[in-house]
Tab-separated table of C-alpha atoms in Angstrom:
chain	number	residue	atom	x	y	z
A	1	MET	CA	0.000	0.000	0.000
A	2	ARG	CA	2.852	2.349	0.756
A	3	ILE	CA	4.453	1.732	-2.676
A	4	SER	CA	1.161	2.481	-4.422
A	5	GLY	CA	0.968	5.853	-2.650
A	6	ARG	CA	4.430	6.773	-3.910
A	7	LYS	CA	3.507	5.769	-7.439
A	8	HIS	CA	0.522	8.062	-7.346
A	9	ALA	CA	2.583	10.911	-5.891
A	10	VAL	CA	5.169	10.601	-8.652
A	11	MET	CA	2.448	10.399	-11.290
A	12	MET	CA	0.849	13.546	-9.841
A	13	GLU	CA	4.185	15.364	-10.147
A	14	TYR	CA	4.307	14.441	-13.839
A	15	VAL	CA	0.745	15.679	-14.282
A	16	ILE	CA	1.650	19.003	-12.654
A	17	ILE	CA	4.693	19.375	-14.903
A	18	ALA	CA	2.597	18.558	-17.982
A	19	VAL	CA	-0.018	21.141	-16.991
A	20	LEU	CA	2.661	23.805	-16.481
A	21	VAL	CA	4.217	23.048	-19.863
A	22	ALA	CA	0.796	23.194	-21.524
A	23	ALA	CA	0.077	26.534	-19.850
A	24	ALA	CA	3.429	27.898	-21.064
A	25	VAL	CA	2.622	26.793	-24.625
A	26	VAL	CA	-0.804	28.448	-24.475
A	27	VAL	CA	0.707	31.712	-23.220
A	28	ALA	CA	3.379	31.615	-25.947
A	29	VAL	CA	0.777	31.022	-28.649
A	30	ILE	CA	-1.368	33.867	-27.347
A	31	MET	CA	1.576	36.257	-27.206
A	32	PHE	CA	3.371	35.324	-30.421
A	33	GLY	CA	0.718	33.553	-32.488
A	34	LYS	CA	-0.324	36.474	-34.664
A	35	ASN	CA	3.265	37.495	-35.424
A	36	VAL	CA	4.347	33.955	-36.222
A	37	SER	CA	1.274	33.427	-38.382
A	38	SER	CA	1.964	36.629	-40.309
A	39	GLU	CA	5.581	35.701	-40.904
A	40	MET	CA	4.624	32.186	-41.995
A	41	ASN	CA	2.155	33.685	-44.479
A	42	VAL	CA	4.898	35.941	-45.848
A	43	ALA	CA	7.252	32.965	-46.170
A	44	THR	CA	4.581	30.927	-47.928
A	45	ARG	CA	3.790	33.723	-50.346
A	46	SER	CA	7.486	34.334	-51.049
A	47	MET	CA	7.887	30.697	-52.064
A	48	SER	CA	4.969	30.930	-54.452
A	49	ASP	CA	5.034	34.568	-55.577
A	50	ALA	CA	7.773	37.072	-54.737
A	51	LYS	CA	5.722	40.156	-55.634
A	52	GLY	CA	2.754	38.910	-53.636
A	53	ALA	CA	4.993	38.401	-50.598
A	54	ALA	CA	6.392	41.918	-50.858
A	55	ASP	CA	2.905	43.398	-51.150
A	56	TYR	CA	1.670	41.326	-48.211
A	57	GLN	CA	4.645	42.383	-46.047
A	58	LYS	CA	3.988	46.034	-46.914
A	59	ASN	CA	0.310	45.548	-46.018
A	60	ILE	CA	1.289	44.088	-42.638
A	61	GLN	CA	3.578	47.038	-41.916
A	62	THR	CA	0.871	49.530	-42.889
A	63	ASN	CA	-1.684	47.810	-40.684
A	64	ALA	CA	0.798	47.653	-37.796
A	65	VAL	CA	1.103	51.441	-37.773
A	66	SER	CA	-2.684	51.761	-37.827
A	67	ASP	CA	-3.066	49.156	-35.048
A	68	ILE	CA	-0.509	50.948	-32.858
A	69	LYS	CA	-2.356	54.247	-33.333
A	70	LYS	CA	-5.690	52.607	-32.452
A	71	ALA	CA	-4.156	51.030	-29.341
A	72	GLY	CA	-2.726	54.390	-28.268
A	73	ASP	CA	-6.076	56.111	-28.762
A	74	HIS	CA	-7.813	53.382	-26.790
A	75	GLU	CA	-5.299	53.695	-23.957
A	76	LYS	CA	-5.783	57.469	-23.812
A	77	SER	CA	-9.552	57.086	-23.741
A	78	MET	CA	-9.306	54.549	-20.903
A	79	HIS	CA	-7.187	56.956	-18.844
A	80	ASN	CA	-9.770	59.702	-19.307
A	81	TYR	CA	-12.613	57.414	-18.251
A	82	LYS	CA	-13.607	57.948	-14.631
């Protein structure tokens, strides 16, 4: 009975480690998923069509500037909200 308890304790440690690794993967995907996806799309387009990849990269850069401006405006409006 004592050996069985140790087996379960060790198994629980592995479960905890697996859950922590899964949580780290989820956080990484949330943080970097959009950027990685965009870069993979650029790489895919560059393999199939060089001009299309350049246009897509330029589109991403243009949208990034717009997204940063929108985020800044949103942050300012949240600070003014009371």
